[in-house]
CSV table of C-alpha atoms and ligand atoms in Angstrom, one decimal:
chain,number,residue,atom,x,y,z
A,1,MET,CA,128.0,111.2,124.8
A,2,LYS,CA,128.1,107.4,123.9
A,3,ILE,CA,128.9,105.1,127.0
A,4,ILE,CA,131.2,102.8,124.6
A,5,ASP,CA,133.4,105.7,124.0
A,6,LEU,CA,133.9,106.3,127.8
A,7,LEU,CA,134.7,102.5,128.3
A,8,THR,CA,137.3,102.6,125.7
A,9,GLN,CA,139.7,105.0,127.4
A,10,GLU,CA,141.8,103.6,129.9
A,11,LYS,CA,141.0,105.8,132.7
A,12,MET,CA,139.4,104.6,136.1
A,13,SER,CA,136.1,105.6,136.6
A,14,LEU,CA,132.8,105.1,138.6
A,15,SER,CA,129.4,105.3,137.2
A,16,PHE,CA,126.1,105.4,139.6
A,17,GLU,CA,122.5,103.9,139.3
A,18,VAL,CA,119.3,105.6,140.4
A,19,PHE,CA,116.0,104.5,140.2
A,20,PRO,CA,113.0,106.5,139.0
A,21,PRO,CA,110.1,107.5,141.8
A,22,LYS,CA,107.2,105.0,142.1
A,23,THR,CA,104.7,107.8,142.8
A,24,GLU,CA,104.1,111.0,141.7
A,25,THR,CA,104.3,112.2,145.4
A,26,SER,CA,108.0,111.2,145.5
A,27,PHE,CA,109.2,112.6,142.6
A,28,GLU,CA,110.7,115.5,143.9
A,29,SER,CA,112.7,113.9,146.6
A,30,VAL,CA,114.1,111.5,144.1
A,31,LYS,CA,114.9,114.2,141.9
A,32,THR,CA,116.6,116.4,144.1
A,33,ALA,CA,118.9,112.6,145.3
A,34,THR,CA,119.7,111.8,141.8
A,35,GLU,CA,120.8,115.5,141.1
A,36,GLU,CA,123.0,115.2,144.2
A,37,ILE,CA,124.7,112.0,142.7
A,38,ALA,CA,125.0,113.9,139.4
A,39,LYS,CA,126.9,116.7,141.3
A,40,LEU,CA,129.8,114.2,142.0
A,41,ARG,CA,130.1,114.2,137.9
A,42,PRO,CA,130.3,110.1,137.5
A,43,ALA,CA,131.4,108.9,134.2
A,44,PHE,CA,127.8,108.1,133.6
A,45,MET,CA,124.4,107.5,135.5
A,46,SER,CA,121.9,104.8,134.6
A,47,VAL,CA,118.2,105.2,135.4
A,48,THR,CA,116.3,102.0,135.8
A,49,TYR,CA,112.8,101.0,134.4
A,50,GLY,CA,110.4,99.1,136.1
A,51,ALA,CA,108.9,95.8,134.2
A,52,GLY,CA,105.0,95.7,133.9
A,53,GLY,CA,104.8,99.4,134.2
A,54,GLY,CA,106.0,99.6,138.0
A,55,THR,CA,108.3,102.5,137.8
A,56,SER,CA,108.8,103.2,134.1
A,57,LYS,CA,106.8,106.3,133.8
A,58,TYR,CA,109.6,108.6,135.4
A,59,THR,CA,112.7,106.7,134.0
A,60,LEU,CA,113.1,109.4,131.0
A,61,ASP,CA,112.2,112.6,133.2
A,62,ILE,CA,115.0,111.8,135.6
A,63,ALA,CA,117.3,110.3,133.0
A,64,LYS,CA,116.8,113.9,130.7
A,65,ASN,CA,117.2,116.2,134.1
A,66,ILE,CA,120.4,114.4,134.9
A,67,LYS,CA,121.6,115.0,131.1
A,68,GLU,CA,120.6,118.4,131.0
A,69,LEU,CA,121.4,120.1,134.1
A,70,TYR,CA,124.6,118.2,134.9
A,71,ASP,CA,125.8,117.4,131.4
A,72,VAL,CA,126.2,113.9,132.7
A,73,PRO,CA,125.9,111.0,130.1
A,74,THR,CA,122.9,109.0,131.1
A,75,LEU,CA,121.8,105.4,130.5
A,76,ALA,CA,118.1,104.8,130.1
A,77,HIS,CA,116.9,101.4,131.1
A,78,LEU,CA,114.2,99.9,129.1
A,79,THR,CA,112.3,96.4,129.4
A,80,CYS,CA,110.2,94.6,126.6
A,81,VAL,CA,108.7,91.7,128.7
A,82,SER,CA,104.9,92.0,128.7
A,83,SER,CA,104.9,95.1,126.4
A,84,SER,CA,103.4,95.6,123.1
A,85,LYS,CA,105.2,96.5,119.9
A,86,GLU,CA,103.6,100.0,120.3
A,87,MET,CA,104.3,100.6,123.7
A,88,VAL,CA,107.8,100.0,123.1
A,89,GLN,CA,108.2,102.0,119.8
A,90,GLN,CA,106.8,104.8,121.5
A,91,LYS,CA,109.4,104.5,124.4
A,92,ILE,CA,112.2,104.2,121.5
A,93,THR,CA,110.8,107.4,120.0
A,94,GLU,CA,110.7,109.5,123.2
A,95,ILE,CA,114.1,108.3,124.4
A,96,GLN,CA,115.5,109.7,120.8
A,97,ALA,CA,113.3,112.8,121.3
A,98,ALA,CA,115.0,113.3,124.8
A,99,GLY,CA,118.4,113.3,123.1
A,100,ILE,CA,119.5,110.1,125.1
A,101,GLN,CA,122.1,108.4,123.1
A,102,ASN,CA,122.4,105.2,125.5
A,103,VAL,CA,119.8,102.4,126.2
A,104,MET,CA,120.3,99.5,128.5
A,105,ALA,CA,118.2,97.0,126.5
A,106,LEU,CA,116.6,94.6,129.2
A,107,ARG,CA,114.0,92.0,128.8
A,108,GLY,CA,112.8,92.4,132.7
A,109,ASP,CA,111.6,90.2,135.3
A,110,ILE,CA,108.2,88.0,134.2
A,111,PRO,CA,105.5,89.2,136.6
A,112,ALA,CA,104.8,86.7,139.3
A,113,GLU,CA,100.9,86.6,138.0
A,114,LEU,CA,102.3,85.6,134.8
A,115,GLU,CA,104.8,83.0,135.7
A,116,GLY,CA,104.2,79.6,133.9
A,117,ALA,CA,101.7,81.3,131.8
A,118,ASP,CA,101.9,80.7,127.7
A,119,ARG,CA,104.4,83.6,126.4
A,120,SER,CA,104.1,82.3,122.8
A,121,HIS,CA,102.0,85.3,121.7
A,122,TRP,CA,103.8,87.7,123.4
A,123,ASP,CA,105.5,90.5,121.2
A,124,TYR,CA,108.8,89.8,123.4
A,125,GLN,CA,110.3,86.8,124.6
A,126,TYR,CA,113.9,87.9,125.2
A,127,ALA,CA,116.1,91.0,125.7
A,128,ILE,CA,117.6,90.2,122.1
A,129,ASP,CA,114.2,91.0,120.5
A,130,LEU,CA,114.4,94.6,121.7
A,131,ILE,CA,118.3,94.8,120.9
A,132,ARG,CA,117.2,93.8,117.4
A,133,GLU,CA,114.6,96.5,117.4
A,134,LEU,CA,116.7,99.2,118.6
A,135,LYS,CA,119.2,98.2,115.7
A,136,ASP,CA,116.6,98.6,113.2
A,137,SER,CA,115.2,101.9,114.6
A,138,ASN,CA,116.6,104.9,112.9
A,139,ALA,CA,118.6,106.2,115.9
A,140,ASP,CA,122.0,105.5,116.4
A,141,PHE,CA,121.9,104.2,120.2
A,142,CYS,CA,124.8,102.8,122.2
A,143,ILE,CA,123.4,99.5,123.5
A,144,GLY,CA,124.2,97.8,126.9
A,145,GLY,CA,122.8,94.4,128.0
A,146,ALA,CA,122.7,92.5,131.4
A,147,CYS,CA,124.9,89.5,132.0
A,148,TYR,CA,125.2,87.4,135.2
A,149,PRO,CA,128.5,86.3,136.9
A,150,GLU,CA,126.5,83.8,139.0
A,151,VAL,CA,124.2,82.7,136.1
A,152,HIS,CA,120.7,83.8,135.5
A,153,PRO,CA,118.3,82.4,137.8
A,154,GLU,CA,116.2,80.7,134.8
A,155,SER,CA,119.3,79.4,133.0
A,156,VAL,CA,119.8,75.8,133.3
A,157,ASN,CA,123.3,76.2,133.6
A,158,GLN,CA,126.5,78.7,133.1
A,159,LYS,CA,127.4,77.2,129.6
A,160,GLU,CA,123.7,77.8,128.1
A,161,ASP,CA,123.4,81.2,129.7
A,162,ILE,CA,126.9,82.1,127.9
A,163,LYS,CA,125.6,80.9,124.8
A,164,ARG,CA,122.4,83.1,124.7
A,165,LEU,CA,124.6,86.0,126.2
A,166,LYS,CA,126.9,85.6,123.0
A,167,GLU,CA,123.7,85.6,120.8
A,168,LYS,CA,122.6,88.9,122.4
A,169,VAL,CA,125.9,90.6,122.1
A,170,ASP,CA,126.2,89.6,118.5
A,171,ALA,CA,122.6,91.0,118.1
A,172,GLY,CA,124.2,94.7,118.9
A,173,CYS,CA,125.3,94.9,122.4
A,174,ASP,CA,128.0,97.5,122.7
A,175,PHE,CA,128.7,96.8,126.3
A,176,LEU,CA,127.5,94.6,129.0
A,177,THR,CA,126.9,95.4,132.7
A,178,THR,CA,127.0,92.6,135.4
A,179,GLN,CA,124.2,91.7,138.2
A,180,MET,CA,125.9,92.3,141.6
A,181,PHE,CA,128.4,90.1,143.1
A,182,PHE,CA,130.1,90.2,146.5
A,183,ASP,CA,133.2,87.9,145.5
A,184,ASN,CA,135.2,89.5,142.9
A,185,ASN,CA,136.7,86.0,141.9
A,186,LEU,CA,133.3,85.1,140.5
A,187,PHE,CA,133.6,88.2,138.3
A,188,TYR,CA,137.2,87.0,137.1
A,189,ASN,CA,135.8,83.6,136.4
A,190,PHE,CA,133.2,84.9,134.4
A,191,LEU,CA,135.1,87.3,132.3
A,192,TYR,CA,137.4,84.5,131.7
A,193,LYS,CA,134.6,82.1,130.2
A,194,ILE,CA,132.9,84.6,128.2
A,195,ARG,CA,136.0,86.0,126.5
A,196,GLU,CA,136.9,82.0,125.8
A,197,ALA,CA,133.1,82.0,124.4
A,198,GLY,CA,134.2,84.9,121.8
A,199,ILE,CA,132.4,87.7,123.8
A,200,THR,CA,134.8,90.7,123.3
A,201,VAL,CA,132.6,93.8,124.4
A,202,PRO,CA,133.6,95.8,127.4
A,203,VAL,CA,131.9,94.5,130.6
A,204,ILE,CA,131.3,96.6,133.6
A,205,PRO,CA,131.0,95.2,137.1
A,206,GLY,CA,128.1,96.1,139.2
A,207,ILE,CA,129.1,96.9,142.9
A,208,MET,CA,126.1,97.0,145.5
A,209,PRO,CA,127.2,98.6,148.5
A,210,ILE,CA,125.2,97.0,151.4
A,211,THR,CA,124.6,99.6,153.7
A,212,ASN,CA,121.8,98.0,156.3
A,213,ALA,CA,120.8,94.6,157.4
A,214,ASN,CA,117.6,94.4,155.4
A,215,GLN,CA,119.5,94.9,152.0
A,216,ILE,CA,121.3,91.4,152.5
A,217,GLU,CA,118.3,89.5,152.4
A,218,ARG,CA,116.6,91.4,149.4
A,219,ALA,CA,120.1,91.5,147.5
A,220,MET,CA,120.3,87.7,147.8
A,221,LYS,CA,116.7,87.2,147.0
A,222,LEU,CA,117.1,89.4,143.8
A,223,SER,CA,120.4,88.2,142.5
A,224,GLY,CA,120.9,85.0,144.1
A,225,SER,CA,124.4,86.2,145.0
A,226,PHE,CA,127.0,84.4,146.8
A,227,MET,CA,128.2,86.1,150.1
A,228,PRO,CA,131.5,85.3,151.0
A,229,GLN,CA,132.1,84.5,154.9
A,230,ARG,CA,134.1,87.9,155.0
A,231,PHE,CA,130.7,89.6,154.0
A,232,LYS,CA,128.9,87.5,156.4
A,233,SER,CA,130.9,88.0,159.4
A,234,LEU,CA,130.9,91.8,158.6
A,235,ALA,CA,127.1,91.6,158.7
A,236,ASP,CA,126.7,89.5,161.7
A,237,LYS,CA,128.8,91.8,163.8
A,238,PHE,CA,127.4,95.3,162.6
A,239,GLY,CA,124.0,94.4,161.5
A,240,GLY,CA,122.5,95.4,164.4
A,241,ASP,CA,124.1,99.1,164.3
A,242,PRO,CA,123.1,101.0,161.2
A,243,ALA,CA,125.8,103.5,161.5
A,244,ALA,CA,128.6,100.9,161.8
A,245,MET,CA,127.0,98.8,159.1
A,246,LYS,CA,126.8,101.4,156.7
A,247,GLN,CA,130.5,102.4,157.4
A,248,ALA,CA,131.3,98.4,156.7
A,249,GLY,CA,129.1,98.1,153.9
A,250,ILE,CA,131.0,101.1,152.1
A,251,ALA,CA,134.3,99.7,153.0
A,252,TYR,CA,133.7,96.6,151.6
A,253,ALA,CA,132.3,97.8,148.4
A,254,THR,CA,135.3,100.2,148.6
A,255,ASP,CA,137.5,97.1,148.6
A,256,GLN,CA,136.0,95.5,146.2
A,257,ILE,CA,135.9,98.3,143.5
A,258,ILE,CA,140.0,98.9,144.2
A,259,ASP,CA,140.5,95.3,143.5
A,260,LEU,CA,138.7,95.5,140.2
A,261,TYR,CA,141.0,98.8,139.4
A,262,ALA,CA,144.0,96.9,140.3
A,263,ASN,CA,143.1,94.1,137.9
A,264,ASN,CA,142.8,96.7,135.0
A,265,ILE,CA,139.0,96.7,135.2
A,266,CYS,CA,138.5,100.6,134.3
A,267,ASN,CA,134.9,101.5,134.9
A,268,VAL,CA,132.9,100.2,137.7
A,269,HIS,CA,129.3,100.7,138.0
A,270,VAL,CA,127.8,101.4,141.7
A,271,TYR,CA,124.2,100.4,142.4
A,272,SER,CA,123.9,103.6,144.5
A,273,MET,CA,120.1,103.4,145.0
A,274,ASN,CA,119.3,107.0,145.2
A,275,LYS,CA,121.8,107.7,147.9
A,276,PRO,CA,123.9,110.6,147.6
A,277,ASP,CA,125.8,110.0,150.7
A,278,VAL,CA,126.7,106.8,149.9
A,279,ALA,CA,127.9,107.5,146.4
A,280,GLU,CA,129.9,110.2,147.6
A,281,LYS,CA,131.5,108.3,150.2
A,282,ILE,CA,132.6,105.9,148.0
A,283,GLN,CA,133.9,108.4,145.4
A,284,SER,CA,136.0,110.1,148.3
A,285,ASN,CA,137.3,106.7,149.2
A,286,LEU,CA,138.8,106.3,145.8
A,287,SER,CA,139.5,110.2,145.1
A,288,ASP,CA,143.6,109.7,144.6
A,289,ILE,CA,143.0,106.6,142.7
A,290,LEU,CA,140.3,108.2,140.3
A,291,SER,CA,142.4,111.3,139.9
A,292,LYS,CA,145.2,109.1,138.0
B,1,FAD,P1,117.8,87.9,128.7
B,1,FAD,O1,119.0,88.4,128.1
B,1,FAD,O2,116.5,87.8,127.6
B,1,FAD,O3,118.0,86.6,129.6
B,1,FAD,C1,116.9,86.1,130.4
B,1,FAD,C2,117.1,84.6,130.6
B,1,FAD,O4,116.4,83.8,129.4
B,1,FAD,C3,118.6,84.1,130.5
B,1,FAD,O5,118.3,83.0,131.5
B,1,FAD,C4,118.9,83.7,129.3
B,1,FAD,O6,120.0,82.7,129.4
B,1,FAD,C5,117.7,83.1,128.7
B,1,FAD,N1,117.5,83.4,127.0
B,1,FAD,C6,117.9,84.5,126.5
B,1,FAD,N2,117.8,84.4,125.1
B,1,FAD,C7,117.1,83.1,125.0
B,1,FAD,C8,116.7,82.2,124.0
B,1,FAD,N3,116.6,82.8,122.8
B,1,FAD,N4,116.1,81.0,124.4
B,1,FAD,C9,115.9,80.6,125.7
B,1,FAD,N5,116.7,81.3,126.6
B,1,FAD,C10,117.0,82.5,126.5
B,1,FAD,N6,115.1,94.9,135.6
B,1,FAD,C11,114.0,95.8,135.4
B,1,FAD,O7,112.7,95.5,135.6
B,1,FAD,N7,114.5,96.9,135.2
B,1,FAD,C12,115.6,97.5,135.1
B,1,FAD,O8,115.9,98.6,134.9
B,1,FAD,C13,116.6,96.4,135.2
B,1,FAD,N8,118.0,96.7,135.3
B,1,FAD,C14,119.0,96.1,135.3
B,1,FAD,C15,120.5,95.8,135.1
B,1,FAD,C16,121.3,94.9,135.1
B,1,FAD,C17,122.9,95.6,134.8
B,1,FAD,C18,120.8,93.8,135.3
B,1,FAD,C19,122.2,92.7,135.6
B,1,FAD,C20,119.5,93.3,135.4
B,1,FAD,C21,118.6,94.4,135.4
B,1,FAD,N9,117.2,94.0,135.7
B,1,FAD,C22,116.2,95.1,135.4
B,1,FAD,C23,116.6,92.8,135.9
B,1,FAD,C24,116.3,92.0,134.6
B,1,FAD,O9,115.4,92.5,134.0
B,1,FAD,C25,116.3,90.3,135.0
B,1,FAD,O10,117.4,90.0,135.4
B,1,FAD,C26,115.5,89.8,133.7
B,1,FAD,O11,114.8,88.5,134.7
B,1,FAD,C27,116.3,89.2,132.8
B,1,FAD,O12,116.5,90.2,131.9
B,1,FAD,P2,117.9,90.3,130.7
B,1,FAD,O13,117.8,91.4,129.8
B,1,FAD,O14,119.2,89.7,131.2
B,1,FAD,O15,117.2,88.9,129.7
């Protein structure tokens, strides 16, 4: 099933993100965790792809497994930065052969050792290059793209970032998913600005439940997200108590999701990070709302 067909239904739903194993030895445990999440029957599940080869090897295996065993629509992430045309073509053929209809087309982060390097000879500069290639392939993919309510860290300003986003959408993105954010007002302001800029595709907000203190620093480093005082107070109070922090983090994420639903944002993507217990808890917190 194409994700765009789910997004045009006005039913409140959740989708979950998982990441593939980093090594062959952790394959079985990751597979089991992703299957536990699939059993919750989310609207769809996305499987990330490591830039520079990291964890890219198993993205398709995990996505295919979820789709075949649980009939949950899957979204396979694909990055292009520092890849050759041949590597990307090969991946596109494999995704198509696996019967996966949805691709999240990403540039990927520039590997640290290549930052500042001359990139003019690379086959891919930006996600738009991959989107054009997916559109040119003979597969009829539903294509997702990433967007950044708090501005992509490499952008000079939000106006420029939104201008590039519009070009990316015009090249063939069917929908967008946001980077995580902890203050919904940032999302609502962003949505207003991109609609004003003529971007009309569905935008799925991405919510990250912070369930332990270490995650806070990592999340801020990764996304540069603004932490509202309400969240900081919660982390200060409960950060030293793992069980309490987990409960508080899940409650905070649940609250964000309820507010999004209340503001007519029907699908919310949860960065569930291979944690079935967290995914299950969020879903059960919303059970009556999701049954509507
Ligand atoms: P782009 O859309 O190419 O944008 C990157 C930067 O370049 C932006 O600042 C943009 O404004 C600018 N830009 C775009 N086009 C041009 C142009 N023509 N000229 C000048 N500037 C331009 N990473 C992974 O490695 N694996 C994953 O699975 C993964 N999944 C993700 C899922 C989501 C929902 C999000 C939000 C991010 C994900 N990432 C993932 C991280 C992502 O790869 C990085 O944020 C990366 O730095 C940018 O990727 P992009 O596709 O947004 O790039």
